[in-house]
């Protein structure tokens, strides 16, 4: 028998037992689909995390009050609050800094007429617009005069403006933020969501107005803030800038032991999040790969049953001159066809799952040709490996004993 005849005979045998062949392939289909889908979704998760970080800026440092192990700190050792003057000092005394935004945030109710919307309110300074990469769609942003004079003005996110005013022009209208009347002076262009914060459903007011009229936050050191966002001129200077910022804050806060603030590097955050999502993808792929092993065992079991059912056929073929090699090769070909067909169908299912995820979730899952080639190759190899045992058993059958037992 040549190769083509063996393939034809194996195909005819598998087609003659459609139900058994289909059930045997299920394990390989599930395994291949799972591996391809997990790798594609993992790549999508990494792209999503990178996009979330980049929306805040990869050249940004974030400073927050408190220490990384704040949960273990006692109440008596409460950290000194960050203040607006810290932002001014960083902007003027750290050479590599491009801009600093001081922020005081709180979730409040924004009202216009009979419409009420719960929104995140940012009390901030004019540098917020450039440091946080926001763009204006209408009107203007805050000015230094708005901050100094405690002006009751507000800039709305695009979604918040739509909820309150529908398609009407909100500029010049009065809204109430926690019962404080505010004049709308601008509307942001759509920004999107980052790490669970919907910036389009937010609003921005002068930080002094926020502290004095909305949250009533007092500090013995100055105008308190909840965070500082610092943009650096060049990503290559991030580490040096972080070192300088930390030293400056230690001097200003008169710190000799443990810091009362935490500085986060967006570049490090992106690397950490990428490593985490990569590790999760690898773990899920490893779990999904177990399905390939289960599918291979299923193929071996079915092929062993097939050997016992086809003893008469094997005996007859060997009696008319078929060699052990011919019988061995035919059964191996059947196992490889089963696993390869399952791999191809599983690939189609996996790619379909990736497309569905990309269409219905924020994850831009990618189709990896390498993952597809690897999954199909592995499934074929698994079929070959697990098909050897039943093939050898069939090849070793004595033709006389096989014909007698039939």
Short mmCIF file of C-alpha atoms in Angstrom, two decimals:
data_model
loop_
_atom_site.label_atom_id
_atom_site.label_comp_id
_atom_site.label_asym_id
_atom_site.label_seq_id
_atom_site.Cartn_x
_atom_site.Cartn_y
_atom_site.Cartn_z
CA UNK A 1 0.00 0.00 0.00
CA UNK A 2 1.22 3.46 -0.82
CA UNK A 3 0.55 6.62 1.18
CA UNK A 4 -2.43 7.78 -0.90
CA UNK A 5 -4.19 4.41 -0.63
CA UNK A 6 -3.68 4.42 3.16
CA UNK A 7 -5.15 7.91 3.46
CA UNK A 8 -8.13 7.00 1.27
CA UNK A 9 -8.85 3.85 3.26
CA UNK A 10 -8.49 5.70 6.57
CA UNK A 11 -10.84 8.41 5.35
CA UNK A 12 -13.44 5.88 4.18
CA UNK A 13 -13.28 4.10 7.54
CA UNK A 14 -13.77 7.35 9.50
CA UNK A 15 -16.62 8.51 7.23
CA UNK A 16 -18.34 5.14 7.66
CA UNK A 17 -18.43 5.79 11.43
CA UNK A 18 -19.43 9.49 11.42
CA UNK A 19 -20.86 9.61 14.95
CA UNK A 20 -17.88 7.90 16.55
CA UNK A 21 -15.41 10.05 14.58
CA UNK A 22 -17.24 13.27 15.50
CA UNK A 23 -17.37 12.40 19.19
CA UNK A 24 -13.68 11.45 19.14
CA UNK A 25 -12.75 14.85 17.66
CA UNK A 26 -14.60 16.84 20.34
CA UNK A 27 -11.66 16.77 22.73
CA UNK A 28 -9.30 18.10 20.06
CA UNK A 29 -11.83 20.74 18.98
CA UNK A 30 -12.26 22.01 22.51
CA UNK A 31 -8.52 21.94 23.16
CA UNK A 32 -7.54 23.85 20.02
CA UNK A 33 -10.36 26.38 20.37
CA UNK A 34 -9.46 27.01 24.01
CA UNK A 35 -5.74 27.47 23.34
CA UNK A 36 -6.25 29.83 20.39
CA UNK A 37 -8.97 31.82 22.18
CA UNK A 38 -6.93 32.16 25.38
CA UNK A 39 -3.84 33.37 23.53
CA UNK A 40 -5.90 35.84 21.47
CA UNK A 41 -7.80 37.16 24.49
CA UNK A 42 -4.53 37.42 26.43
CA UNK A 43 -3.03 39.56 23.68
CA UNK A 44 -6.19 41.67 23.71
CA UNK A 45 -5.91 42.11 27.48
CA UNK A 46 -2.30 43.27 27.16
CA UNK A 47 -3.27 45.79 24.47
CA UNK A 48 -6.18 46.98 26.61
CA UNK A 49 -3.95 47.54 29.65
CA UNK A 50 -1.37 49.34 27.50
CA UNK A 51 -4.10 51.58 26.09
CA UNK A 52 -5.43 52.34 29.57
CA UNK A 53 -1.99 53.38 30.79
CA UNK A 54 -1.20 55.35 27.64
CA UNK A 55 -4.47 57.28 27.97
CA UNK A 56 -3.01 58.70 31.20
CA UNK A 57 0.41 59.16 29.61
CA UNK A 58 3.45 56.91 29.82
CA UNK A 59 5.59 59.90 30.87
CA UNK A 60 3.51 60.63 33.97
CA UNK A 61 4.32 60.26 37.66
CA UNK A 62 1.44 60.02 40.13
CA UNK A 63 1.94 61.16 43.72
CA UNK A 64 -0.61 60.31 46.40
CA UNK A 65 -0.59 60.93 50.16
CA UNK A 66 0.16 57.92 52.35
CA UNK A 67 2.66 55.08 52.22
CA UNK A 68 2.47 51.73 50.34
CA UNK A 69 2.04 49.84 53.66
CA UNK A 70 -0.54 52.31 55.00
CA UNK A 71 -2.72 49.45 56.28
CA UNK A 72 -0.02 48.54 58.77
CA UNK A 73 0.46 52.13 59.94
CA UNK A 74 -1.14 53.37 63.15
CA UNK A 75 -3.52 56.31 63.30
CA UNK A 76 -0.93 58.29 65.24
CA UNK A 77 1.46 58.10 62.30
CA UNK A 78 -1.01 59.52 59.77
CA UNK A 79 0.92 61.09 56.85
CA UNK A 80 1.11 64.79 56.12
CA UNK A 81 -1.38 65.82 53.45
CA UNK A 82 -0.16 66.79 50.00
CA UNK A 83 -0.94 70.41 49.17
CA UNK A 84 -1.08 72.65 46.12
CA UNK A 85 2.21 74.25 47.13
CA UNK A 86 3.89 70.85 46.66
CA UNK A 87 2.77 70.91 43.02
CA UNK A 88 4.12 74.45 42.55
CA UNK A 89 7.44 73.50 44.11
CA UNK A 90 7.81 70.43 41.88
CA UNK A 91 6.96 72.45 38.76
CA UNK A 92 9.59 75.09 39.51
CA UNK A 93 12.38 73.08 41.16
CA UNK A 94 12.55 69.82 39.16
CA UNK A 95 14.16 70.60 35.77
CA UNK A 96 12.82 67.58 33.86
CA UNK A 97 9.18 68.27 34.79
CA UNK A 98 6.95 69.54 31.99
CA UNK A 99 3.83 70.24 34.06
CA UNK A 100 2.12 69.38 37.36
CA UNK A 101 -1.60 68.98 37.99
CA UNK A 102 -2.92 69.08 41.56
CA UNK A 103 -6.28 67.34 42.07
CA UNK A 104 -8.91 67.07 44.77
CA UNK A 105 -11.56 64.53 43.77
CA UNK A 106 -14.98 63.58 45.08
CA UNK A 107 -18.12 61.86 43.81
CA UNK A 108 -21.04 64.30 43.90
CA UNK A 109 -24.53 64.81 42.47
CA UNK A 110 -24.75 67.21 39.52
CA UNK A 111 -28.20 68.69 38.83
CA UNK A 112 -29.78 70.68 36.04
CA UNK A 113 -33.52 71.27 36.16
CA UNK A 114 -35.12 67.95 37.06
CA UNK A 115 -32.11 65.87 35.97
CA UNK A 116 -29.67 64.43 38.53
CA UNK A 117 -26.45 62.64 37.60
CA UNK A 118 -23.89 61.14 39.98
CA UNK A 119 -20.47 62.22 38.74
CA UNK A 120 -16.79 62.31 39.68
CA UNK A 121 -15.77 65.93 40.31
CA UNK A 122 -12.15 67.00 39.85
CA UNK A 123 -11.04 70.09 41.71
CA UNK A 124 -7.89 71.11 39.88
CA UNK A 125 -5.71 73.81 38.31
CA UNK A 126 -5.20 74.95 34.68
CA UNK A 127 -2.30 72.50 34.10
CA UNK A 128 -4.81 69.62 34.35
CA UNK A 129 -5.75 69.99 30.67
CA UNK A 130 -2.27 69.32 29.26
CA UNK A 131 -0.90 67.00 31.94
CA UNK A 132 -3.93 64.68 31.75
CA UNK A 133 -4.20 64.85 27.93
CA UNK A 134 -7.74 66.25 27.84
CA UNK A 135 -9.11 68.22 24.89
CA UNK A 136 -11.85 70.83 24.75
CA UNK A 137 -14.87 70.38 22.48
CA UNK A 138 -16.65 73.62 23.45
CA UNK A 139 -15.89 76.70 25.47
CA UNK A 140 -12.75 77.15 27.55
CA UNK A 141 -10.90 75.52 30.42
CA UNK A 142 -10.08 76.87 33.88
CA UNK A 143 -7.68 79.81 34.27
CA UNK A 144 -5.43 80.96 37.09
CA UNK A 145 -7.97 83.72 37.76
CA UNK A 146 -10.72 81.12 38.28
CA UNK A 147 -8.56 79.38 40.90
CA UNK A 148 -7.43 82.57 42.66
CA UNK A 149 -10.91 84.10 42.82
CA UNK A 150 -12.65 80.90 43.86
CA UNK A 151 -14.92 81.19 40.80
CA UNK A 152 -17.97 78.92 40.65
CA UNK A 153 -17.38 77.59 37.14
CA UNK A 154 -17.40 74.03 35.80
CA UNK A 155 -16.22 72.12 32.73
CA UNK A 156 -18.37 69.08 31.90
CA UNK A 157 -17.41 65.74 30.40
CA UNK A 158 -19.08 64.94 27.06
CA UNK A 159 -21.35 62.22 28.47
CA UNK A 160 -22.34 64.28 31.51
CA UNK A 161 -23.22 67.26 29.29
CA UNK A 162 -25.39 65.02 27.11
CA UNK A 163 -27.19 63.55 30.12
CA UNK A 164 -27.97 66.98 31.56
CA UNK A 165 -28.64 69.01 28.40
CA UNK A 166 -29.40 66.44 25.67
CA UNK A 167 -28.46 68.21 22.43
CA UNK A 168 -28.77 71.75 23.79
CA UNK A 169 -25.75 74.03 24.21
CA UNK A 170 -24.71 73.94 27.89
CA UNK A 171 -22.32 76.93 27.77
CA UNK A 172 -23.43 79.70 30.08
CA UNK A 173 -26.03 77.54 31.85
CA UNK A 174 -26.09 77.06 35.62
CA UNK A 175 -25.81 73.57 37.14
CA UNK A 176 -25.67 72.62 40.79
CA UNK A 177 -22.81 70.54 42.15
CA UNK A 178 -23.73 69.40 45.66
CA UNK A 179 -26.15 72.37 45.97
CA UNK A 180 -23.48 74.85 44.81
CA UNK A 181 -24.47 76.77 41.69
CA UNK A 182 -21.84 76.54 38.93
CA UNK A 183 -21.64 78.22 35.53
CA UNK A 184 -20.78 75.88 32.64
CA UNK A 185 -17.81 77.35 30.76
CA UNK A 186 -16.74 74.36 28.66
CA UNK A 187 -17.26 70.77 27.56
CA UNK A 188 -14.50 68.20 27.10
CA UNK A 189 -14.03 66.13 23.97
CA UNK A 190 -14.74 62.40 24.58
CA UNK A 191 -11.95 60.88 26.69
CA UNK A 192 -13.21 57.39 27.48
CA UNK A 193 -12.75 55.15 30.49
CA UNK A 194 -9.46 54.32 32.15
CA UNK A 195 -9.02 51.79 35.00
CA UNK A 196 -12.71 52.00 35.89
CA UNK A 197 -12.97 55.82 35.82
CA UNK A 198 -15.37 57.21 33.23
CA UNK A 199 -13.87 60.61 32.44
CA UNK A 200 -16.72 61.45 30.07
CA UNK A 201 -19.12 61.36 33.02
CA UNK A 202 -16.96 63.70 35.12
CA UNK A 203 -16.68 67.44 35.71
CA UNK A 204 -13.85 69.83 36.57
CA UNK A 205 -14.01 72.84 38.89
CA UNK A 206 -11.32 75.15 40.36
CA UNK A 207 -9.50 73.39 43.19
CA UNK A 208 -10.11 76.23 45.65
CA UNK A 209 -13.85 76.14 44.92
CA UNK A 210 -13.80 72.37 45.37
CA UNK A 211 -12.04 72.59 48.73
CA UNK A 212 -13.99 75.53 50.17
CA UNK A 213 -17.52 75.06 48.83
CA UNK A 214 -18.01 71.40 47.87
CA UNK A 215 -15.95 69.04 50.04
CA UNK A 216 -14.98 71.48 52.80
CA UNK A 217 -11.52 69.94 53.08
CA UNK A 218 -9.20 71.77 55.46
CA UNK A 219 -5.51 71.23 56.08
CA UNK A 220 -3.13 72.98 58.49
CA UNK A 221 -0.47 72.91 55.78
CA UNK A 222 -2.35 74.55 52.88
CA UNK A 223 -4.91 73.63 50.24
CA UNK A 224 -5.07 69.83 50.47
CA UNK A 225 -5.10 67.58 47.39
CA UNK A 226 -5.76 63.88 46.81
CA UNK A 227 -3.15 63.44 44.07
CA UNK A 228 -0.48 65.11 41.96
CA UNK A 229 -0.03 64.18 38.29
CA UNK A 230 3.43 65.11 36.98
CA UNK A 231 4.30 64.99 33.27
CA UNK A 232 7.96 64.52 32.39
CA UNK A 233 9.58 66.06 29.32
CA UNK A 234 11.22 62.81 28.18
CA UNK A 235 10.44 59.18 29.09
CA UNK A 236 14.18 58.52 29.38
CA UNK A 237 14.28 60.92 32.35
CA UNK A 238 11.48 59.22 34.30
CA UNK A 239 13.70 57.56 36.88
CA UNK A 240 15.75 60.71 37.48
CA UNK A 241 12.61 62.82 37.75
CA UNK A 242 11.06 60.39 40.24
CA UNK A 243 14.21 60.50 42.37
CA UNK A 244 14.20 64.32 42.34
CA UNK A 245 10.48 64.56 43.15
CA UNK A 246 10.82 62.17 46.08
CA UNK A 247 13.80 64.06 47.50
CA UNK A 248 12.04 67.42 47.12
CA UNK A 249 8.90 66.19 48.90
CA UNK A 250 11.00 64.70 51.70
CA UNK A 251 12.64 68.08 52.22
CA UNK A 252 9.33 69.94 52.14
CA UNK A 253 7.65 67.51 54.54
CA UNK A 254 10.73 67.30 56.78
CA UNK A 255 10.85 63.51 56.48
CA UNK A 256 13.77 61.63 58.01
CA UNK A 257 12.35 58.08 58.13
CA UNK A 258 9.36 56.73 56.23
CA UNK A 259 7.80 58.71 53.38
CA UNK A 260 4.29 60.09 53.87
CA UNK A 261 3.59 59.91 50.15
CA UNK A 262 3.70 57.33 47.36
CA UNK A 263 5.08 57.98 43.86
CA UNK A 264 3.92 55.72 41.04
CA UNK A 265 5.64 55.52 37.68
CA UNK A 266 3.23 54.91 34.78
CA UNK A 267 5.96 53.16 32.80
CA UNK A 268 6.56 50.72 35.65
CA UNK A 269 2.81 50.29 36.06
CA UNK A 270 2.42 49.35 32.40
CA UNK A 271 5.28 46.84 32.65
CA UNK A 272 3.77 45.32 35.80
CA UNK A 273 0.27 45.09 34.34
CA UNK A 274 1.69 43.59 31.14
CA UNK A 275 3.59 40.97 33.13
CA UNK A 276 0.47 40.10 35.13
CA UNK A 277 -1.75 39.76 32.07
CA UNK A 278 0.98 37.74 30.32
CA UNK A 279 1.26 35.37 33.29
CA UNK A 280 -2.53 34.94 33.42
CA UNK A 281 -2.60 34.23 29.67
CA UNK A 282 0.14 31.61 30.06
CA UNK A 283 -1.71 29.98 32.97
CA UNK A 284 -5.05 29.90 31.13
CA UNK A 285 -3.37 28.55 28.00
CA UNK A 286 -1.71 25.80 30.05
CA UNK A 287 -5.09 24.86 31.55
CA UNK A 288 -6.70 24.89 28.09
CA UNK A 289 -3.89 22.68 26.77
CA UNK A 290 -5.02 19.92 29.12
CA UNK A 291 -8.00 19.52 26.77
CA UNK A 292 -5.56 18.49 24.04
CA UNK A 293 -4.20 15.76 26.31
CA UNK A 294 -7.72 14.60 27.14
CA UNK A 295 -8.57 14.62 23.43
CA UNK A 296 -5.49 12.51 22.67
CA UNK A 297 -6.46 9.94 25.29
CA UNK A 298 -9.96 9.86 23.76
CA UNK A 299 -8.47 9.12 20.35
CA UNK A 300 -6.36 6.29 21.79
CA UNK A 301 -9.40 4.75 23.52
CA UNK A 302 -11.55 4.89 20.40
CA UNK A 303 -8.76 3.47 18.24
CA UNK A 304 -8.27 0.58 20.70
CA UNK A 305 -11.99 -0.17 20.47
CA UNK A 306 -11.73 0.07 16.69
CA UNK A 307 -8.92 -2.52 16.67
CA UNK A 308 -11.03 -4.99 18.63
CA UNK A 309 -14.02 -4.43 16.32
CA UNK A 310 -12.00 -4.74 13.12
CA UNK A 311 -10.08 -7.93 13.95
CA UNK A 312 -11.59 -9.79 11.00
CA UNK A 313 -10.63 -7.00 8.59
CA UNK A 314 -7.08 -6.92 9.95
CA UNK A 315 -6.73 -10.71 9.75
CA UNK A 316 -8.08 -10.78 6.19
CA UNK A 317 -5.74 -8.01 5.03
CA UNK A 318 -2.71 -9.68 6.59
CA UNK A 319 -3.77 -13.05 5.08
CA UNK A 320 -3.73 -11.61 1.55
CA UNK A 321 -0.31 -10.03 1.97
CA UNK A 322 -0.57 -6.81 4.01
CA UNK A 323 2.53 -6.31 6.16
CA UNK A 324 2.69 -5.15 9.76
CA UNK A 325 3.95 -1.83 8.47
CA UNK A 326 0.83 -1.41 6.29
CA UNK A 327 -1.55 -2.08 9.21
CA UNK A 328 0.48 0.11 11.55
CA UNK A 329 0.56 2.96 9.06
CA UNK A 330 -3.20 2.83 8.35
CA UNK A 331 -4.18 3.10 12.01
CA UNK A 332 -1.69 5.89 12.63
CA UNK A 333 -3.08 7.78 9.62
CA UNK A 334 -6.61 7.42 11.02
CA UNK A 335 -5.50 8.84 14.38
CA UNK A 336 -3.67 11.75 12.74
CA UNK A 337 -6.65 12.55 10.49
CA UNK A 338 -8.96 12.59 13.51
CA UNK A 339 -6.71 14.90 15.51
CA UNK A 340 -5.86 17.18 12.56
CA UNK A 341 -9.52 17.51 11.57
CA UNK A 342 -10.38 18.29 15.19
CA UNK A 343 -7.55 20.85 15.21
CA UNK A 344 -8.86 22.59 12.08
CA UNK A 345 -12.45 22.72 13.35
CA UNK A 346 -11.20 23.86 16.77
CA UNK A 347 -9.17 26.60 15.08
CA UNK A 348 -12.29 27.89 13.33
CA UNK A 349 -14.21 27.84 16.63
CA UNK A 350 -11.37 29.61 18.45
CA UNK A 351 -11.07 32.32 15.79
CA UNK A 352 -14.84 32.80 15.90
CA UNK A 353 -14.67 33.19 19.69
CA UNK A 354 -11.91 35.80 19.34
CA UNK A 355 -14.00 37.77 16.83
CA UNK A 356 -17.01 37.69 19.16
CA UNK A 357 -14.90 38.92 22.08
CA UNK A 358 -13.49 41.73 19.93
CA UNK A 359 -16.98 42.82 18.82
CA UNK A 360 -18.77 42.68 22.18
CA UNK A 361 -16.07 43.64 24.72
CA UNK A 362 -13.45 46.41 25.03
CA UNK A 363 -10.71 43.80 24.50
CA UNK A 364 -9.22 44.00 21.02
CA UNK A 365 -8.40 40.29 20.92
CA UNK A 366 -5.87 39.40 18.24
CA UNK A 367 -5.69 36.36 15.98
CA UNK A 368 -2.17 34.97 16.24
CA UNK A 369 -1.04 32.95 13.19
CA UNK A 370 1.74 31.47 15.33
CA UNK A 371 -0.79 30.26 17.92
CA UNK A 372 -2.96 28.73 15.18
CA UNK A 373 -0.03 26.93 13.55
CA UNK A 374 1.21 25.75 16.94
CA UNK A 375 -2.21 24.47 18.05
CA UNK A 376 -2.85 22.54 14.83
CA UNK A 377 0.69 21.09 14.87
CA UNK A 378 0.35 20.04 18.49
CA UNK A 379 -3.03 18.42 17.86
CA UNK A 380 -1.58 16.42 14.95
CA UNK A 381 1.39 15.39 17.07
CA UNK A 382 -0.91 14.35 19.91
CA UNK A 383 -2.91 12.20 17.49
CA UNK A 384 0.27 10.60 16.19
CA UNK A 385 1.57 9.94 19.71
CA UNK A 386 -1.63 8.43 21.07
CA UNK A 387 -2.33 6.52 17.85
CA UNK A 388 0.86 4.49 18.06
CA UNK A 389 -0.32 2.12 20.83
CA UNK A 390 -3.52 0.92 19.13
CA UNK A 391 -1.75 0.86 15.74
CA UNK A 392 1.01 -1.40 17.10
CA UNK A 393 -1.61 -3.63 18.72
CA UNK A 394 -3.40 -3.99 15.39
CA UNK A 395 -0.16 -4.62 13.49
CA UNK A 396 0.89 -7.43 15.86
CA UNK A 397 -2.35 -9.42 15.48
CA UNK A 398 -1.79 -12.94 14.16
CA UNK A 399 -3.86 -13.28 10.94
CA UNK A 400 -5.01 -16.85 11.73
CA UNK A 401 -6.01 -15.97 15.30
CA UNK A 402 -7.71 -12.80 14.04
CA UNK A 403 -9.77 -14.70 11.43
CA UNK A 404 -10.64 -17.46 13.93
CA UNK A 405 -11.79 -14.94 16.60
CA UNK A 406 -13.94 -13.14 14.05
#
